[in-house]
XYZ file of C-alpha atoms in Angstrom:
679
model
C -46.137 -41.015 -22.837
C -45.552 -44.580 -22.200
C -43.105 -45.731 -19.529
C -41.193 -42.364 -18.582
C -37.420 -42.625 -19.170
C -34.658 -40.360 -17.947
C -33.033 -38.789 -15.309
C -31.756 -36.223 -12.865
C -30.561 -32.997 -15.198
C -28.299 -30.608 -13.229
C -27.372 -28.161 -15.914
C -26.034 -25.879 -13.472
C -23.004 -27.789 -13.045
C -21.935 -27.099 -16.877
C -21.336 -24.251 -19.026
C -24.305 -23.197 -20.960
C -22.730 -24.186 -24.586
C -23.096 -27.925 -23.168
C -27.003 -27.628 -22.946
C -27.786 -28.036 -26.592
C -25.705 -31.049 -26.771
C -27.455 -32.340 -23.719
C -30.828 -32.197 -25.484
C -29.564 -33.773 -28.713
C -28.154 -36.885 -26.659
C -31.368 -37.239 -24.690
C -33.651 -37.187 -27.784
C -30.828 -39.948 -29.272
C -31.594 -42.191 -26.138
C -35.375 -41.547 -26.279
C -35.376 -39.376 -22.831
C -38.925 -38.381 -22.270
C -38.912 -36.767 -18.721
C -36.287 -35.290 -16.462
C -36.180 -34.162 -12.707
C -34.553 -30.705 -12.810
C -33.563 -28.135 -10.256
C -33.104 -30.367 -7.187
C -29.992 -28.354 -5.769
C -30.412 -25.170 -7.554
C -31.306 -23.098 -4.770
C -27.900 -21.194 -4.587
C -27.948 -20.450 -8.264
C -31.605 -19.309 -8.669
C -31.335 -16.968 -5.331
C -27.660 -16.128 -4.911
C -28.358 -13.619 -2.474
C -31.419 -13.167 -0.137
C -34.588 -12.163 -1.877
C -32.212 -11.944 -5.133
C -33.794 -14.000 -8.018
C -31.948 -15.323 -11.037
C -34.240 -17.412 -12.951
C -33.113 -16.359 -16.409
C -30.934 -19.395 -16.758
C -33.476 -21.696 -15.752
C -36.058 -20.423 -17.997
C -33.703 -21.191 -20.851
C -33.215 -24.768 -19.462
C -37.113 -25.410 -19.279
C -37.634 -23.871 -22.618
C -35.080 -26.031 -24.277
C -36.381 -28.952 -22.793
C -40.168 -28.240 -23.705
C -38.818 -27.487 -26.997
C -37.702 -31.112 -27.660
C -40.821 -32.658 -25.746
C -39.115 -33.436 -23.057
C -41.394 -33.296 -19.717
C -40.002 -32.080 -16.403
C -40.694 -33.289 -12.796
C -39.606 -29.811 -11.519
C -37.874 -29.985 -7.998
C -38.418 -27.078 -5.266
C -34.828 -26.783 -4.832
C -35.291 -26.745 -0.974
C -33.078 -29.853 -0.306
C -29.789 -27.941 0.465
C -29.902 -24.429 1.936
C -27.304 -22.021 0.230
C -24.462 -20.955 2.211
C -25.971 -17.385 2.769
C -28.765 -18.857 4.659
C -26.870 -20.912 7.285
C -24.281 -17.737 7.826
C -27.228 -15.318 8.194
C -29.271 -18.024 10.260
C -26.935 -20.545 12.096
C -29.924 -21.509 14.202
C -31.597 -23.410 11.266
C -28.520 -26.302 11.327
C -29.378 -29.336 13.184
C -27.958 -30.846 16.466
C -27.203 -34.640 17.145
C -28.225 -36.283 20.546
C -24.884 -35.069 21.886
C -25.760 -31.562 21.432
C -23.016 -31.053 18.746
C -24.011 -29.091 15.832
C -24.052 -30.397 12.192
C -22.095 -27.760 10.026
C -22.876 -27.038 6.219
C -20.492 -28.078 3.438
C -22.643 -31.041 2.380
C -26.478 -31.262 2.001
C -29.500 -31.456 3.699
C -28.206 -29.318 6.516
C -31.330 -28.190 8.009
C -33.348 -28.859 11.177
C -36.816 -30.011 10.203
C -38.593 -27.826 12.743
C -37.055 -24.762 12.011
C -39.459 -22.120 11.190
C -36.844 -20.151 9.699
C -35.934 -22.731 7.302
C -39.400 -23.627 6.366
C -39.976 -19.582 5.673
C -37.412 -19.371 3.463
C -38.245 -22.764 1.605
C -42.064 -21.882 1.195
C -40.764 -18.286 -0.208
C -38.550 -19.955 -2.564
C -41.337 -22.645 -3.632
C -43.928 -19.557 -4.197
C -41.643 -18.050 -6.605
C -41.269 -21.276 -8.536
C -44.744 -21.918 -8.375
C -45.870 -18.543 -9.918
C -43.132 -18.606 -12.320
C -43.503 -22.150 -13.724
C -47.142 -23.324 -12.958
C -48.118 -22.680 -16.731
C -44.662 -23.860 -18.404
C -45.306 -26.396 -21.083
C -42.487 -28.559 -19.690
C -43.873 -28.884 -16.235
C -45.557 -32.183 -15.569
C -44.982 -32.939 -11.950
C -43.463 -31.342 -8.922
C -40.622 -32.807 -6.809
C -40.858 -31.699 -3.363
C -37.555 -31.748 -1.303
C -35.136 -34.710 -1.891
C -34.825 -37.799 0.243
C -36.067 -36.621 3.452
C -34.388 -38.042 6.153
C -31.245 -39.288 4.357
C -28.672 -37.419 6.354
C -30.707 -35.420 8.810
C -32.855 -38.099 10.318
C -33.402 -36.606 13.454
C -32.486 -33.132 14.987
C -32.311 -32.718 18.887
C -32.027 -28.862 19.084
C -34.260 -26.582 21.352
C -35.995 -25.534 18.458
C -36.830 -28.943 18.001
C -37.602 -29.702 21.771
C -40.224 -26.823 21.424
C -41.667 -28.530 18.483
C -41.732 -31.996 20.102
C -43.638 -30.595 23.220
C -46.215 -29.112 20.481
C -46.645 -32.442 19.057
C -46.854 -33.893 22.397
C -49.748 -31.465 23.503
C -51.582 -32.242 20.254
C -51.131 -36.013 20.646
C -51.815 -36.618 24.722
C -53.732 -33.412 25.326
C -52.799 -33.733 29.148
C -49.432 -34.383 31.113
C -51.285 -36.947 33.193
C -51.983 -38.826 29.745
C -48.353 -38.467 28.855
C -46.987 -39.840 31.952
C -49.539 -43.063 31.733
C -48.271 -43.420 28.165
C -44.762 -43.089 28.662
C -44.890 -45.185 32.222
C -43.116 -42.483 33.924
C -43.712 -43.970 37.168
C -40.448 -46.008 36.056
C -37.350 -44.166 37.159
C -38.833 -41.364 38.589
C -39.242 -39.792 35.454
C -43.081 -38.097 36.045
C -43.300 -34.791 34.579
C -45.436 -31.906 36.060
C -45.723 -29.872 32.704
C -44.929 -30.327 29.212
C -41.806 -27.871 29.183
C -39.861 -30.075 31.113
C -40.103 -32.410 28.380
C -36.864 -32.921 26.251
C -35.951 -34.909 23.328
C -34.241 -38.272 23.872
C -30.550 -36.995 24.092
C -27.511 -38.895 24.992
C -28.157 -39.963 28.607
C -26.151 -41.852 31.452
C -28.066 -45.075 30.234
C -31.139 -45.946 28.223
C -33.769 -43.371 27.650
C -37.225 -43.891 28.216
C -38.246 -46.337 25.483
C -41.832 -44.865 24.991
C -40.030 -41.396 24.799
C -37.671 -42.691 22.100
C -40.648 -44.122 20.155
C -42.661 -40.916 20.256
C -39.532 -39.064 19.055
C -39.127 -41.336 16.003
C -42.786 -40.531 15.244
C -42.392 -36.703 15.888
C -39.441 -36.778 13.444
C -41.110 -38.243 10.913
C -43.940 -35.711 11.359
C -41.426 -32.895 11.213
C -40.143 -34.154 7.742
C -43.568 -34.502 6.441
C -44.390 -31.211 7.658
C -41.593 -29.342 5.489
C -42.978 -31.529 2.346
C -46.701 -30.368 3.226
C -45.662 -26.868 3.866
C -44.395 -26.801 0.297
C -46.760 -28.731 -1.274
C -49.683 -26.484 0.099
C -48.010 -23.439 -1.846
C -47.988 -25.664 -5.006
C -51.894 -26.658 -4.566
C -52.731 -22.828 -4.379
C -50.621 -21.652 -7.223
C -50.411 -24.743 -9.313
C -53.400 -26.522 -8.734
C -53.813 -29.891 -10.566
C -50.135 -30.653 -11.178
C -49.227 -33.838 -9.262
C -46.905 -33.588 -6.391
C -44.466 -36.230 -5.088
C -41.055 -36.702 -3.382
C -38.477 -39.651 -3.432
C -38.494 -42.007 -0.752
C -35.738 -44.226 -0.122
C -35.882 -48.408 0.331
C -36.535 -49.525 3.831
C -36.003 -46.053 5.103
C -36.383 -46.342 8.953
C -36.932 -42.475 9.636
C -39.742 -42.161 7.077
C -43.011 -44.076 7.180
C -44.103 -44.864 3.589
C -47.550 -45.618 4.506
C -47.860 -42.567 6.562
C -46.656 -40.544 3.518
C -48.518 -42.146 0.921
C -52.003 -40.415 1.064
C -49.939 -37.026 0.488
C -48.074 -38.067 -2.438
C -49.869 -37.922 -5.889
C -47.706 -40.712 -6.863
C -45.257 -42.963 -4.957
C -41.724 -42.294 -5.806
C -38.426 -44.229 -5.162
C -34.661 -43.859 -5.284
C -33.147 -47.471 -5.231
C -29.606 -48.438 -5.866
C -28.702 -52.000 -6.281
C -25.457 -53.307 -4.720
C -23.767 -55.065 -7.732
C -21.671 -57.196 -5.404
C -24.621 -58.391 -3.738
C -26.023 -61.817 -4.847
C -29.635 -61.335 -4.080
C -30.345 -57.555 -4.853
C -33.235 -58.477 -6.735
C -34.938 -59.939 -3.784
C -34.556 -56.944 -1.797
C -35.663 -54.974 -4.747
C -38.491 -57.192 -5.013
C -39.706 -56.318 -1.557
C -39.344 -52.525 -1.800
C -41.061 -52.553 -5.398
C -44.028 -54.432 -4.000
C -44.204 -51.989 -1.206
C -44.193 -49.077 -3.491
C -46.697 -50.563 -5.433
C -48.562 -51.430 -2.441
C -48.950 -48.357 -0.750
C -51.475 -46.467 -2.688
C -53.534 -49.591 -3.456
C -51.540 -50.806 -6.570
C -51.252 -47.275 -8.182
C -48.288 -47.491 -10.744
C -45.296 -45.759 -9.061
C -41.862 -43.933 -10.178
C -38.655 -45.194 -10.094
C -37.061 -41.676 -9.917
C -33.215 -42.597 -9.156
C -31.126 -45.659 -9.820
C -27.437 -45.736 -10.891
C -26.474 -46.541 -14.610
C -23.140 -48.252 -13.123
C -21.424 -47.710 -10.147
C -22.361 -45.519 -7.142
C -20.004 -43.493 -4.947
C -20.821 -44.010 -1.535
C -20.037 -47.624 -0.655
C -16.948 -48.779 0.896
C -16.146 -50.592 -2.721
C -18.313 -49.134 -5.682
C -18.643 -52.142 -8.266
C -20.125 -51.176 -11.660
C -23.081 -52.829 -13.145
C -22.194 -55.768 -15.185
C -23.372 -56.182 -18.649
C -27.122 -56.516 -18.825
C -27.706 -55.747 -15.077
C -28.988 -52.147 -15.545
C -31.479 -53.440 -18.179
C -32.461 -56.375 -15.883
C -33.015 -54.297 -12.784
C -34.535 -51.567 -14.898
C -37.387 -54.122 -16.333
C -37.857 -55.526 -12.920
C -39.082 -52.193 -11.444
C -41.490 -52.097 -14.468
C -42.618 -55.715 -14.151
C -43.332 -54.587 -10.289
C -45.336 -51.684 -11.199
C -43.351 -48.750 -12.200
C -44.427 -46.317 -14.474
C -40.944 -44.490 -14.750
C -37.233 -45.492 -15.094
C -34.945 -42.607 -14.299
C -31.454 -42.390 -13.081
C -29.037 -40.198 -10.863
C -28.051 -38.428 -12.835
C -27.938 -37.433 -16.707
C -24.308 -36.291 -17.196
C -21.481 -37.379 -14.882
C -20.155 -34.741 -12.797
C -16.490 -33.434 -13.050
C -16.226 -32.251 -9.527
C -18.129 -32.477 -5.971
C -19.026 -35.508 -4.100
C -20.292 -37.587 -6.386
C -18.023 -37.206 -9.590
C -17.437 -41.203 -9.314
C -21.021 -41.812 -9.348
C -22.005 -43.268 -12.387
C -24.652 -41.301 -15.291
C -26.369 -42.023 -18.119
C -23.741 -40.002 -20.035
C -20.433 -41.237 -18.478
C -17.112 -39.512 -18.304
C -16.217 -41.451 -21.300
C -19.090 -39.732 -23.295
C -21.066 -41.821 -25.999
C -18.174 -44.302 -26.901
C -18.865 -46.434 -23.656
C -20.852 -49.406 -22.630
C -22.957 -47.540 -20.278
C -24.139 -45.135 -23.069
C -25.073 -48.088 -25.584
C -26.962 -49.664 -22.999
C -28.942 -46.505 -21.834
C -29.698 -45.910 -25.653
C -30.854 -49.706 -25.869
C -32.994 -49.313 -22.821
C -34.680 -46.027 -23.785
C -35.619 -48.030 -27.159
C -37.100 -50.867 -25.515
C -38.998 -48.802 -22.930
C -40.351 -46.710 -25.984
C -41.684 -49.568 -27.743
C -44.206 -50.546 -25.422
C -46.116 -47.698 -24.305
C -49.132 -49.741 -23.737
C -47.738 -50.617 -20.246
C -48.314 -47.491 -18.720
C -51.002 -47.546 -16.072
C -51.550 -51.286 -16.060
C -51.607 -53.087 -12.736
C -50.599 -56.262 -10.713
C -52.857 -58.170 -8.537
C -51.973 -60.400 -5.636
C -53.609 -62.929 -3.596
C -50.817 -63.090 -1.106
C -49.605 -60.086 1.384
C -46.727 -59.403 3.763
C -47.575 -57.094 6.867
C -45.042 -54.040 7.408
C -45.527 -51.657 10.054
C -43.279 -48.643 10.917
C -44.370 -48.262 14.352
C -43.499 -51.717 15.249
C -40.007 -51.450 13.499
C -39.211 -48.374 15.529
C -40.161 -50.091 18.717
C -38.814 -53.508 17.891
C -35.142 -51.739 17.474
C -34.907 -49.689 20.432
C -32.452 -50.659 23.407
C -33.030 -52.800 26.419
C -34.717 -55.572 24.350
C -34.163 -59.413 24.790
C -31.663 -59.173 21.821
C -30.207 -56.995 19.587
C -30.246 -59.324 16.861
C -33.683 -58.550 15.881
C -33.652 -56.657 12.832
C -36.820 -55.574 11.299
C -35.444 -55.384 7.627
C -33.555 -58.599 7.815
C -36.605 -60.562 9.239
C -39.143 -59.085 6.488
C -36.907 -60.185 3.670
C -36.097 -63.709 5.192
C -40.064 -63.779 5.342
C -40.479 -62.369 1.664
C -37.813 -64.537 -0.122
C -39.921 -67.769 0.123
C -42.581 -66.128 -1.727
C -40.386 -64.348 -4.303
C -38.784 -67.455 -5.262
C -42.002 -69.383 -5.562
C -42.952 -67.056 -8.220
C -46.048 -65.550 -6.188
C -47.352 -62.254 -6.340
C -47.215 -60.623 -3.263
C -48.486 -57.123 -1.830
C -46.500 -55.258 1.075
C -49.065 -53.616 3.357
C -49.602 -52.063 6.938
C -51.896 -53.777 9.351
C -54.329 -51.134 9.244
C -54.975 -52.305 5.553
C -58.117 -54.266 4.547
C -57.089 -57.788 4.255
C -60.233 -59.760 3.065
C -58.919 -59.956 -0.480
C -55.764 -61.921 0.209
C -56.001 -65.675 0.562
C -52.638 -65.455 2.630
C -50.931 -63.145 5.013
C -47.640 -63.435 6.509
C -46.661 -61.516 9.416
C -42.771 -61.587 9.855
C -42.868 -59.582 13.029
C -45.453 -57.475 14.595
C -43.821 -56.596 17.921
C -46.090 -53.663 18.548
C -49.678 -54.208 17.817
C -52.806 -52.053 18.702
C -55.753 -53.704 19.950
C -57.461 -52.619 16.922
C -54.937 -54.239 14.559
C -55.033 -57.313 16.690
C -58.759 -57.671 16.404
C -58.402 -56.821 12.409
C -55.879 -59.892 12.107
C -58.336 -62.131 14.001
C -61.453 -60.961 12.037
C -59.273 -61.956 8.862
C -58.777 -65.509 10.064
C -62.477 -65.899 11.333
C -63.601 -65.189 7.882
C -61.686 -67.818 6.462
C -58.167 -66.349 6.063
C -54.839 -68.120 6.141
C -52.531 -66.070 8.369
C -48.611 -66.959 9.289
C -47.308 -64.955 12.498
C -43.429 -65.279 13.274
C -41.806 -64.981 16.898
C -41.948 -61.559 19.169
C -45.497 -60.619 17.847
C -48.234 -59.087 19.798
C -46.121 -58.000 22.757
C -46.504 -54.318 23.401
C -48.979 -51.666 22.540
C -48.675 -48.378 20.755
C -46.573 -46.874 23.931
C -44.485 -49.768 24.157
C -46.093 -51.197 27.007
C -46.587 -54.778 27.285
C -49.846 -56.166 26.948
C -51.151 -57.431 30.113
C -52.078 -61.174 30.475
C -48.900 -62.997 29.314
C -47.593 -62.924 25.723
C -48.600 -62.308 23.216
C -52.070 -61.120 25.053
C -53.876 -59.488 21.867
C -53.160 -62.646 19.759
C -53.336 -65.306 22.398
C -56.862 -66.383 21.462
C -56.212 -66.458 17.828
C -52.784 -68.074 18.017
C -54.123 -71.027 20.439
C -51.039 -70.608 22.499
C -49.299 -68.997 25.320
C -45.525 -67.865 25.353
C -44.478 -68.112 28.740
C -40.605 -66.873 28.154
C -38.205 -65.531 25.599
C -35.220 -67.681 25.049
C -32.772 -65.694 22.316
C -29.830 -67.620 21.068
C -26.263 -66.801 21.435
C -24.612 -65.639 18.465
C -23.654 -68.571 16.384
C -25.959 -70.909 18.222
C -28.491 -73.162 16.367
C -31.066 -75.547 17.673
C -32.355 -78.536 15.981
C -36.261 -78.483 14.860
C -38.270 -81.802 14.272
C -41.899 -83.147 14.006
C -44.622 -82.348 16.136
C -46.817 -85.318 14.933
C -49.554 -82.988 13.504
C -49.972 -82.238 9.637
C -48.180 -79.233 8.221
C -50.879 -77.489 6.619
C -53.783 -80.095 7.637
C -52.879 -82.345 4.856
C -50.247 -85.104 4.427
C -46.782 -83.665 5.377
C -45.041 -83.087 8.384
C -42.002 -81.392 9.618
C -40.624 -84.612 11.092
C -38.968 -86.207 8.144
C -37.624 -84.436 5.201
C -38.339 -80.988 6.639
C -36.320 -81.486 10.023
C -33.824 -78.819 10.157
C -32.347 -75.981 12.592
C -33.219 -72.543 13.638
C -31.143 -69.932 15.185
C -31.168 -66.519 16.677
C -34.613 -66.571 18.598
C -36.699 -69.301 20.287
C -39.797 -69.049 22.627
C -41.077 -71.330 25.526
C -44.581 -71.802 24.044
C -47.605 -73.591 26.021
C -50.357 -74.778 23.641
C -53.918 -73.703 24.231
C -55.912 -75.143 21.568
C -53.131 -74.937 18.769
C -51.384 -78.045 17.737
C -47.566 -78.408 17.339
C -46.200 -78.877 14.025
C -42.657 -78.968 14.868
C -40.848 -79.284 18.304
C -37.198 -78.260 19.512
C -35.055 -81.420 19.585
C -32.356 -80.276 21.328
C -31.364 -77.247 23.806
C -32.906 -75.991 26.815
C -36.292 -76.056 24.983
C -36.266 -79.963 23.730
C -39.634 -81.007 23.106
C -41.414 -77.821 23.310
C -43.646 -76.810 20.485
C -41.446 -74.492 17.821
C -44.071 -74.150 14.882
C -47.909 -74.374 15.801
C -51.178 -74.494 13.896
C -54.752 -73.323 15.132
C -58.040 -73.288 13.278
C -60.013 -70.500 14.462
C -63.296 -69.766 12.880
C -63.276 -70.610 9.282
C -59.458 -69.917 8.921
C -56.151 -71.505 10.118
C -53.330 -69.485 11.402
C -49.392 -70.573 11.902
C -47.011 -69.375 14.396
C -43.458 -69.685 14.188
C -41.916 -69.452 17.561
C -38.279 -69.471 16.064
C -36.155 -68.539 13.052
C -36.371 -71.429 10.730
C -33.283 -71.861 8.367
C -34.021 -70.812 4.988
C -35.111 -74.318 3.264
C -37.447 -75.099 6.121
C -39.100 -71.713 5.923
C -39.317 -72.284 2.528
C -41.187 -75.588 2.697
C -43.569 -74.332 5.499
C -44.585 -71.399 3.327
C -45.063 -73.402 0.393
C -47.356 -76.011 1.860
C -49.224 -73.259 3.500
C -49.760 -71.063 0.257
C -50.774 -74.280 -1.466
C -53.501 -74.996 1.380
C -54.557 -71.451 1.076
C -54.743 -71.911 -2.881
C -52.124 -69.078 -3.807
C -50.463 -70.290 -6.850
C -47.330 -68.647 -8.513
C -47.717 -66.428 -11.571
C -46.411 -68.976 -13.926
C -45.751 -72.603 -12.621
C -42.571 -74.518 -13.228
C -40.130 -71.580 -13.452
C -36.219 -72.274 -13.496
C -34.591 -71.442 -10.176
C -33.880 -67.601 -10.517
C -36.379 -66.531 -12.848
C -39.063 -64.070 -11.975
C -42.441 -63.970 -13.619
C -44.860 -60.883 -13.196
C -47.951 -59.874 -14.651
C -49.351 -56.305 -15.503
C -52.882 -55.664 -17.173
C -55.363 -52.989 -17.759
C -56.579 -50.880 -20.827
C -52.862 -51.287 -22.402
C -53.281 -54.958 -22.555
C -51.879 -57.825 -20.793
C -47.910 -58.161 -20.107
C -46.289 -60.971 -18.732
C -42.531 -60.399 -17.462
C -40.116 -62.845 -17.393
C -36.643 -61.881 -15.883
C -33.777 -64.329 -15.298
C -31.585 -63.146 -12.212
C -29.418 -66.344 -12.545
C -26.066 -66.641 -13.996
C -27.149 -69.303 -16.735
C -29.474 -69.246 -19.896
C -32.613 -71.179 -19.413
C -35.800 -72.118 -21.412
C -39.135 -71.033 -19.765
C -42.548 -72.829 -20.949
C -45.385 -70.613 -21.412
C -49.125 -71.409 -20.845
C -50.199 -70.644 -24.216
C -48.342 -69.137 -27.169
C -47.667 -65.488 -26.577
C -46.146 -62.854 -28.590
C -42.706 -60.903 -27.948
C -43.751 -57.275 -26.867
C -40.188 -56.148 -27.597
C -40.118 -57.731 -31.094
C -43.990 -57.472 -32.211
C -43.334 -59.141 -35.683
C -41.960 -62.183 -34.417
C -44.214 -65.080 -34.239
C -45.888 -66.114 -31.269
C -44.007 -68.923 -29.009
C -44.523 -71.354 -26.241
C -40.909 -71.528 -25.138
C -38.703 -68.429 -24.262
C -34.936 -68.622 -24.272
C -33.641 -66.417 -21.559
C -30.048 -65.415 -21.108
C -28.312 -65.037 -18.024
C -29.652 -61.565 -16.927
C -32.224 -61.726 -19.587
C -35.727 -60.207 -20.082
C -38.637 -61.166 -21.900
C -41.943 -59.022 -22.104
C -44.746 -61.067 -23.478
C -48.229 -60.356 -24.421
C -51.371 -62.603 -24.766
C -52.996 -65.195 -22.242
C -51.059 -65.543 -19.257
C -51.412 -67.330 -16.334
C -54.085 -65.892 -13.514
C -51.848 -64.765 -10.566
C -52.914 -67.376 -7.532
């Protein structure tokens, strides 16, 4: 098959005579895969229990006839009007008790047994009818869970929350302890007294809010699992997935990963952003890492502009190709779009598509055809994998807890902090996994922890064991503060990490908006070598600072002005056979890059390809299909890239091997042959 190529196919939006043209144009564009039926519920079940699959039979038969495989959706993402009219109790409510009405999509309470029953009934019909259809390659359950209804606060959800709490805690006494209900006279005498964290006079209990975020993720996943169970029973052996979204707070990608046969992602770059390739890099690495390096699927992206941002610019020439190849370079085995043919009506009529309103005489169509041809020319990439010797930790539970109210600063933004620590590794050309703290870390030479506000005792010990056994660890500010119930670890900050870090944080000093402080040398070497932060690496830090007392660690840099002048800002501590660095403030980008460059060099983490020009990304995939080196120029200027040995252009296999590659702005090269080993 090779890299799958195609998009969402919504034939119900068009008269049947258009379908034949769709199939012909799909073949011309080398489409191999479509996702079909995502929003077809009202069409296949126009009235309760009245099924009309004839039209959908013809769609699937047509696709199978031209050799296009289908990722078949379960059609449950948008309940039809008759269902909400008959059962308005399935509609979700906000924390203020106001109902969310139909007229858009995803208008259902995830905990609703009525919604789940009707959804399961539909899936049973689909699975019984199409389990053996020759077009069926994979099941696509739901669609973008938690995109619009992230949480529901209705009475149905309240009852389901209580069931979840009984399972989690077993007794009201255990709940009261976990939630610290002695504060503000919140002690419960019975689970039936517990409510969702609805709009209250002031801050709701943070442990209650944290558990409700966990519960809402669980409720969404329960919808998915209910449908997956039907598919496993009626269509055994057919892979099942659903499309996640990037840096999507309501849905714990690591928690969902064991239940997906392949990780699948919708990713829409903003053409107006200057560093979307770095955000994409982080998300793509997370998708690849979530199932231990298994290739993943890019199920949706835009061929051009989207419709939902304040200003929706098109992708400039070459950007669609570049960003599609970036996904492949970082592990994607599918490049699909929303959608195949651009809608004439509805909320997304100005959202671009593979086949635009202007038809085949458009730049978008020509770029789509060219991309399909390129992807088809390198079938060996499918199934190959990447290796990384550096990892960045991410944890949804810590994210949920970090951004609750009544914290030392509202400026603490998990996604931003993660990207700020990922950027220096990406720009240095280092292959990097993004993993949860529960993952086995011994295979990594370097682990970076951007922030781990919430850490369990077990995960703290796992980090300590990693360093004791020779690992190199970088930990940033406001980490190791609370346990899984958002209770401060006793013994002073950061109690479970104090021995590992060799220090104590005596007080948090968040900085005022727009305020920065100077950071300079501390007299110790940066990575146990020759350079320190006192000279060329002096700079500034902002947003956050901490009053640190050393207890075995050495100061690499100190604050040189402000209230903490003279206090440690960056520390280094040898622990067992390894070393840990701690950043007690947010270093400016150049300073953080300098520090991480020295740390990774000390750890023996080398770039995929040394000496890359600025803005050029290199990635390697290898396996039974061969070894591929991807070069992607995210910069605005043409560049020359030297290769370690002569290599062949996989997109022009008849060309002679070269030792130098010319990359135009937004240019892509896919090379085969020897390539530098990832550090």
